Structure formats: C-alpha cells, structure tokens
mmCIF file of N, CA and C in Angstrom:
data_model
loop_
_atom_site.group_PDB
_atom_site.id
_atom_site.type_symbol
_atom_site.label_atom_id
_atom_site.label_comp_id
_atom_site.label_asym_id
_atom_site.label_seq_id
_atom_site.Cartn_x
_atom_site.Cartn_y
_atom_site.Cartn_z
ATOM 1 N N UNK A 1496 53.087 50.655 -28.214
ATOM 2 C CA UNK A 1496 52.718 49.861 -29.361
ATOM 3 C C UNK A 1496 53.414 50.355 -30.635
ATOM 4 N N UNK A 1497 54.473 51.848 -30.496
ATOM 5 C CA UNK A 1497 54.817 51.883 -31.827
ATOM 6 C C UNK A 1497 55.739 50.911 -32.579
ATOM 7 N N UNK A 1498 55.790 51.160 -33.837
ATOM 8 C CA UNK A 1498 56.204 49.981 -34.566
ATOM 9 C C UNK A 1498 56.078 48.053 -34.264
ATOM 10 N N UNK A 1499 54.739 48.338 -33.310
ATOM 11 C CA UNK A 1499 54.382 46.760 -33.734
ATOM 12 C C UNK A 1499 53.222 46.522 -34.976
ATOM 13 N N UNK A 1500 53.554 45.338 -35.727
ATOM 14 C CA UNK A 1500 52.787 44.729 -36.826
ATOM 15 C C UNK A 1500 51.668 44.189 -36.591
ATOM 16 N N UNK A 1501 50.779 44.590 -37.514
ATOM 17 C CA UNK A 1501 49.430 43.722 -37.237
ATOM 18 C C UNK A 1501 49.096 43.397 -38.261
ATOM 19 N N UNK A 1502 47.949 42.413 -38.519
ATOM 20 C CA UNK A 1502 47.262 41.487 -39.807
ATOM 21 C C UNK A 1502 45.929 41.566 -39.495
ATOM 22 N N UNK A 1503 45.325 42.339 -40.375
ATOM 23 C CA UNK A 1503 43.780 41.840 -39.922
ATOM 24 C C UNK A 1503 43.862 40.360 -41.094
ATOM 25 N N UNK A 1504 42.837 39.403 -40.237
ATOM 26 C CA UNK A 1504 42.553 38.424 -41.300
ATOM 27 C C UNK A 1504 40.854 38.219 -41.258
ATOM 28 N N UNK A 1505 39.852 38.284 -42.155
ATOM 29 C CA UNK A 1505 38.621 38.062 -42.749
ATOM 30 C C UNK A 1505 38.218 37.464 -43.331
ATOM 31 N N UNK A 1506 36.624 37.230 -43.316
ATOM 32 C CA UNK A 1506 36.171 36.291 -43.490
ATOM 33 C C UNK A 1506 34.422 37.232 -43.981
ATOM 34 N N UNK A 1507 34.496 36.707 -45.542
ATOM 35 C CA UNK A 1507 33.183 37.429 -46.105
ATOM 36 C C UNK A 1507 32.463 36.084 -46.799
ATOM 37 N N UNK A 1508 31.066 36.471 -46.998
ATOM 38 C CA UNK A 1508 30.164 35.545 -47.779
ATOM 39 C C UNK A 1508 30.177 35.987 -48.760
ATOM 40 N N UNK A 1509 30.582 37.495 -48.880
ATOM 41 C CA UNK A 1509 30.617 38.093 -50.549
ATOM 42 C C UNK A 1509 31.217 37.190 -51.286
ATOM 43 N N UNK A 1510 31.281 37.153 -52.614
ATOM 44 C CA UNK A 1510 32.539 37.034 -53.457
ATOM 45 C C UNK A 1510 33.217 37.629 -53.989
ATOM 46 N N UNK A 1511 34.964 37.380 -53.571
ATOM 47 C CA UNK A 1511 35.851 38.329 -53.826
ATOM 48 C C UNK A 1511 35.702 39.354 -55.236
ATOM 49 N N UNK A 1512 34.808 38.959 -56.461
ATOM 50 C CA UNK A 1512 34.765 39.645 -57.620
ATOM 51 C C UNK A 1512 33.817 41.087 -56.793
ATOM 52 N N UNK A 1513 33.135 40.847 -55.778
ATOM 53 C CA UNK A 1513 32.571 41.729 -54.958
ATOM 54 C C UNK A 1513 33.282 43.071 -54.600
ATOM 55 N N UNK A 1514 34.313 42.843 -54.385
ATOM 56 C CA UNK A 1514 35.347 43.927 -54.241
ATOM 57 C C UNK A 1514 35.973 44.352 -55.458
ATOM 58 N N UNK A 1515 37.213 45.752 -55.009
ATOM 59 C CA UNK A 1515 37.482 46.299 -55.941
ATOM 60 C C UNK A 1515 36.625 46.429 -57.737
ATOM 61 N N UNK A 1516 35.083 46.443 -57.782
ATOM 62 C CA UNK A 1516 34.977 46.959 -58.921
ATOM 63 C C UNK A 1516 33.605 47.810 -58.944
ATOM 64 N N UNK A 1517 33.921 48.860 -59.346
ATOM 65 C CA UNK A 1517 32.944 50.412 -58.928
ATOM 66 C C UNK A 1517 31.564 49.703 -60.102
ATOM 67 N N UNK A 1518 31.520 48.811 -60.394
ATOM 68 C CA UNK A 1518 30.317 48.433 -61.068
ATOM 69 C C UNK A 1518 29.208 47.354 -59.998
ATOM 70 N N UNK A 1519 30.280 47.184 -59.028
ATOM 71 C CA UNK A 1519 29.429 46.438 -58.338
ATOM 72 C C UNK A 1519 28.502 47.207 -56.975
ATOM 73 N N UNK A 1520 27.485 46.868 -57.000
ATOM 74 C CA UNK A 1520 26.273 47.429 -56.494
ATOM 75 C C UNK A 1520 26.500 48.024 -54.697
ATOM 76 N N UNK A 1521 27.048 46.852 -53.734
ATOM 77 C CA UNK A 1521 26.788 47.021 -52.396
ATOM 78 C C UNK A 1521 28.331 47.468 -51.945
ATOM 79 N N UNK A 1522 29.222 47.162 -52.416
ATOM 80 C CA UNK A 1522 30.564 47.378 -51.689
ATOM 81 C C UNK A 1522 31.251 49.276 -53.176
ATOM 82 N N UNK A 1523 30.761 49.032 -53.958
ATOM 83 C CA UNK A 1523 30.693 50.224 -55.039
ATOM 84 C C UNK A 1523 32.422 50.790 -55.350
ATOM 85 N N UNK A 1524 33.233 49.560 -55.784
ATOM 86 C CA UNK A 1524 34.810 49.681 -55.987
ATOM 87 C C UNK A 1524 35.479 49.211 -54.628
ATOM 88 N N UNK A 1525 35.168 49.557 -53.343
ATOM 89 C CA UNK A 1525 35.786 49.194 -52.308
ATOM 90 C C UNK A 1525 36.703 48.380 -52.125
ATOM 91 N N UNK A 1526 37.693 48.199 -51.311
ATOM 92 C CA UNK A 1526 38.405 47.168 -51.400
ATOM 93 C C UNK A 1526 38.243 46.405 -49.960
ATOM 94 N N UNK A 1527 38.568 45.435 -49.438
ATOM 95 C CA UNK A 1527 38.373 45.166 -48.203
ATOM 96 C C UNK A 1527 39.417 45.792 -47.308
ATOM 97 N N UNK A 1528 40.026 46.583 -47.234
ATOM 98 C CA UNK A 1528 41.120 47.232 -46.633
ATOM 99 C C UNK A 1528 39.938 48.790 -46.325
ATOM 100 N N UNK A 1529 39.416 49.436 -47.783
ATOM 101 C CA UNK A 1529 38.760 50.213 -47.356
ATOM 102 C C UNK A 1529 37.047 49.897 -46.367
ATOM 103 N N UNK A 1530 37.001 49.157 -46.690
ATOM 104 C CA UNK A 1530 35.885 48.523 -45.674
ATOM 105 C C UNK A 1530 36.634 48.736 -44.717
ATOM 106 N N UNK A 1531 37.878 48.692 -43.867
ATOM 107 C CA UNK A 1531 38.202 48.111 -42.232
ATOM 108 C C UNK A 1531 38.923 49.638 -42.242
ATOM 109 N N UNK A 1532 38.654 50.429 -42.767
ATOM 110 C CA UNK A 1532 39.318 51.899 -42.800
ATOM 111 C C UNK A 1532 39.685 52.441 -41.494
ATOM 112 N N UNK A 1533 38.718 52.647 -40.581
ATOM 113 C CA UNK A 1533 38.587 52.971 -39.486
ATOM 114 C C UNK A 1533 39.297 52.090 -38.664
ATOM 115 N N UNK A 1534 39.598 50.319 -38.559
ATOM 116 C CA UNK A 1534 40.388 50.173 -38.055
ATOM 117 C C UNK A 1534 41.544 50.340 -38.203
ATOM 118 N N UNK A 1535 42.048 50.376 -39.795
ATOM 119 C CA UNK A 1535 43.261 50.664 -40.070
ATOM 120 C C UNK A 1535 43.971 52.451 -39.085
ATOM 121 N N UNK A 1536 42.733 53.242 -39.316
ATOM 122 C CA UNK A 1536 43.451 53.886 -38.660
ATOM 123 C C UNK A 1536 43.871 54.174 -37.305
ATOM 124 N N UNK A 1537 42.954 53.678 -36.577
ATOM 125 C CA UNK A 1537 42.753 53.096 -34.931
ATOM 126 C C UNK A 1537 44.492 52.727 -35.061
ATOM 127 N N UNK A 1538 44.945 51.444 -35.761
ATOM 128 C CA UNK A 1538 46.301 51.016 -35.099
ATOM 129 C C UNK A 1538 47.370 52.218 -35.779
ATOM 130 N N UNK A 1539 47.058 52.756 -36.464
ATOM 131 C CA UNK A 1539 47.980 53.833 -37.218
ATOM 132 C C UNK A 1539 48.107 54.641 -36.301
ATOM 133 N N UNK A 1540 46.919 55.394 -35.355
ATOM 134 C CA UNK A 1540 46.880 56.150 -34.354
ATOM 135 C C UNK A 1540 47.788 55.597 -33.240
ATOM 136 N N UNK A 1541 48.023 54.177 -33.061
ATOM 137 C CA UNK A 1541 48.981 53.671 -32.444
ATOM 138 C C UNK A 1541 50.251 53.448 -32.487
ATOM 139 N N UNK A 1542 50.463 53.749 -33.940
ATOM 140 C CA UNK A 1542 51.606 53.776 -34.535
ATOM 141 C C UNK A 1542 52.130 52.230 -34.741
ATOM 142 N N UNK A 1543 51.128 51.382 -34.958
ATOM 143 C CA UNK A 1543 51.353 50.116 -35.320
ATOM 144 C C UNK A 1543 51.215 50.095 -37.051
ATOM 145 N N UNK A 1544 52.167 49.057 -37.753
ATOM 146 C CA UNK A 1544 52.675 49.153 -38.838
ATOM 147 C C UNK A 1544 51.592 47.911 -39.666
ATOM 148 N N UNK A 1545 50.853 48.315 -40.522
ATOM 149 C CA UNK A 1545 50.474 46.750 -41.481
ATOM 150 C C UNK A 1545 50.969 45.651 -42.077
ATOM 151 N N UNK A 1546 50.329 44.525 -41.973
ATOM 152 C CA UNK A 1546 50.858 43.635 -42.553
ATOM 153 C C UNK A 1546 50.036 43.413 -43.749
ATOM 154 N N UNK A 1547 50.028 42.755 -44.997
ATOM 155 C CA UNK A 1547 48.720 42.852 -45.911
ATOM 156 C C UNK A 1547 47.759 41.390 -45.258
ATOM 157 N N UNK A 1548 47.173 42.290 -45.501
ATOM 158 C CA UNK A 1548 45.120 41.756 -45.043
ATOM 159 C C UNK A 1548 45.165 40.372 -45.924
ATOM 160 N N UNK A 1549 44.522 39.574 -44.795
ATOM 161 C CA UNK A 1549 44.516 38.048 -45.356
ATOM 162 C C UNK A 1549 43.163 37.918 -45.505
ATOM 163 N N UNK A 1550 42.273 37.690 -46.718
ATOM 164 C CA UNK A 1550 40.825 37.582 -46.841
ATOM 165 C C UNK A 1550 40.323 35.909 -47.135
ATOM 166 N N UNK A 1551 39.001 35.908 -46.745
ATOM 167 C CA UNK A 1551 38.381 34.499 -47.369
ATOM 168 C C UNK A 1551 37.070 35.156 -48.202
ATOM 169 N N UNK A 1552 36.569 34.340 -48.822
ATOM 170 C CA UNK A 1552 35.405 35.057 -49.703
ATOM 171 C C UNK A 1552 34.352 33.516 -49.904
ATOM 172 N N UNK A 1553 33.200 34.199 -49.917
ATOM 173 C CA UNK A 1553 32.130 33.786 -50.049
ATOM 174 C C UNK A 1553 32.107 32.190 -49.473
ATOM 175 N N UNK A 1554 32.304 32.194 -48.419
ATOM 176 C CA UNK A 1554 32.224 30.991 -47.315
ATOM 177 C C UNK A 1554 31.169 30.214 -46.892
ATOM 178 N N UNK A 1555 30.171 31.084 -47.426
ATOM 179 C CA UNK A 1555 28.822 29.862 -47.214
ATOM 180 C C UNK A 1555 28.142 29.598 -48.597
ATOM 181 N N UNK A 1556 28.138 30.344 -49.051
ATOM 182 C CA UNK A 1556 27.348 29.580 -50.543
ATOM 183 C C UNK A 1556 28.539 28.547 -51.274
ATOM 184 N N UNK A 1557 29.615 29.637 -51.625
ATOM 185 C CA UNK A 1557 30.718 28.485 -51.842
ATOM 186 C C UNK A 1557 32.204 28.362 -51.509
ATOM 187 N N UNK A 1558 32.172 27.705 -50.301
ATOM 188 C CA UNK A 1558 33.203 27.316 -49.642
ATOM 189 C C UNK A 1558 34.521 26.788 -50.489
ATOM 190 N N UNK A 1559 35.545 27.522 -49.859
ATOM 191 C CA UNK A 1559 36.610 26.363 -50.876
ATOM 192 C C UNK A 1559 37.925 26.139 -49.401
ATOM 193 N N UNK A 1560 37.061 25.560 -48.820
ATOM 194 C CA UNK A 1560 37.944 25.603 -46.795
ATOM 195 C C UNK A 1560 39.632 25.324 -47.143
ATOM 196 N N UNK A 1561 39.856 24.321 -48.341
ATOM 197 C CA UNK A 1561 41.161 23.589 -48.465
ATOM 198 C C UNK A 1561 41.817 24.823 -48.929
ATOM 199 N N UNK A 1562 41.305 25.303 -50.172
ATOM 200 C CA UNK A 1562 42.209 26.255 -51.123
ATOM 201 C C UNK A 1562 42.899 27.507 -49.974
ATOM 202 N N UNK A 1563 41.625 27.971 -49.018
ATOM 203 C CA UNK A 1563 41.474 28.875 -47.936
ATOM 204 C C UNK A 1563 43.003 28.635 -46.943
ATOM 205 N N UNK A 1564 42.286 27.273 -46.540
ATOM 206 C CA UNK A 1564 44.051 27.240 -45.631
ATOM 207 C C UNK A 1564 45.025 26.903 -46.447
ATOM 208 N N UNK A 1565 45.530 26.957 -47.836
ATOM 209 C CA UNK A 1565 46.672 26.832 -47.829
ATOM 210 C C UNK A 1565 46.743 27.779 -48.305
ATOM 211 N N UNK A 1566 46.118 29.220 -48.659
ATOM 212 C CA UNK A 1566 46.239 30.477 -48.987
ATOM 213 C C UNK A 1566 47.065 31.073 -48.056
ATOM 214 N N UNK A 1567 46.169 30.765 -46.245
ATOM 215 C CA UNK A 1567 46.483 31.417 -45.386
ATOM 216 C C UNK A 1567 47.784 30.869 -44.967
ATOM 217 N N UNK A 1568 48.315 29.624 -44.622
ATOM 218 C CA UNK A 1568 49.655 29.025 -44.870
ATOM 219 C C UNK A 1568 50.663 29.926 -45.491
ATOM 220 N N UNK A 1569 50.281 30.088 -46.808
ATOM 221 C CA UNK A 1569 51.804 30.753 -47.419
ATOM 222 C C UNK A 1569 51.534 32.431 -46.730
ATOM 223 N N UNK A 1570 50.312 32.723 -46.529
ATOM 224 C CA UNK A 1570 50.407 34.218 -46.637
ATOM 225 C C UNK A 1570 50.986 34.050 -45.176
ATOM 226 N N UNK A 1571 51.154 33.760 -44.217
ATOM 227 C CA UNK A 1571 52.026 33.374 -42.880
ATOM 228 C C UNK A 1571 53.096 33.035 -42.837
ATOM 229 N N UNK A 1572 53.654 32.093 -43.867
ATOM 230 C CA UNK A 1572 55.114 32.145 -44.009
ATOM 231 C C UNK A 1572 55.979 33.429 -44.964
ATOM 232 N N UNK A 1573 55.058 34.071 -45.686
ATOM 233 C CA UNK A 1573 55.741 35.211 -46.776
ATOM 234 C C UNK A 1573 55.758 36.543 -45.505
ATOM 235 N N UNK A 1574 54.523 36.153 -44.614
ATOM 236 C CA UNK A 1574 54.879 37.425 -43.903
ATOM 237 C C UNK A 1574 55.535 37.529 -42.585
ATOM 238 N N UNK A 1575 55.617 36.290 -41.809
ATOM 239 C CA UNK A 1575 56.121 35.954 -40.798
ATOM 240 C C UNK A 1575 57.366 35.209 -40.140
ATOM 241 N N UNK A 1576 57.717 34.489 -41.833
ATOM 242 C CA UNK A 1576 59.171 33.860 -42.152
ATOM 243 C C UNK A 1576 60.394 35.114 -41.775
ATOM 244 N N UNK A 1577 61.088 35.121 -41.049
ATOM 245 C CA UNK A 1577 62.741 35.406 -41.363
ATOM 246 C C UNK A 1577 63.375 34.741 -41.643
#
C-alpha cells in the first residue's frame, strides 16, 4: 500500500463554525482531520499518502444537498484531474 492516496470524505450534523474554534464547547478548536487522527495514522502506518478531507456539515437541521455536491464535484476534479 505504500504511496497509495486516500480521501476520507464526511458527513457531520455539526456546523462547520463547530470546528476549528477553541471557543467552541464539544469539538474545543479541533479540526475534522484531528477528530479522524487515529485514522489518519492507521494509513500513514501504511504508508499511504493524503488527499485533503472532503467534509459536509450540519446535514439534518440544515441541509444544503445542492451546494454539498457541487463542493464535492470540484473537490474530485482539483484532486483527481491529471
């Protein structure tokens, strides 16, 4: 598995203002990368390489499904285009 690429992609009810800021209560600065820490290092231990983390945020109170897939769209062609 060395030097193969991976993407985690996620899916939270938080809202993204939820992350990255040490004022906020349950995640406390975190980023969603440090949330999946442990997997990150699982494929590192494999010597598999990252791709950046594709997130969705707060999906059930307020959905934005359209904005979502065409987020994930470009973030697939910026990272998967040659």
């Amino acid at each position: 598995m060395q030097d193969t690429k991976y993407m985690l992609s996620l899916t939270f009810n938080a809202p993204e203002e939820s992350f990255n800021d040490p004022n906020e209560f349950l995640f406390a600065g975190k980023s969603v990368d440090d949330l999946y820490f442990a997997q990150h290092m699982n494929f590192k231990f494999f010597g598999m390489q990252p791709l950046p983390t594709f997130a969705c945020f707060d999906v059930m109170k307020n959905p934005n499904i359209e904005n979502d897939f065409k987020r994930l769209e470009a973030h697939l062609v910026t990272n998967f285009s040659e």
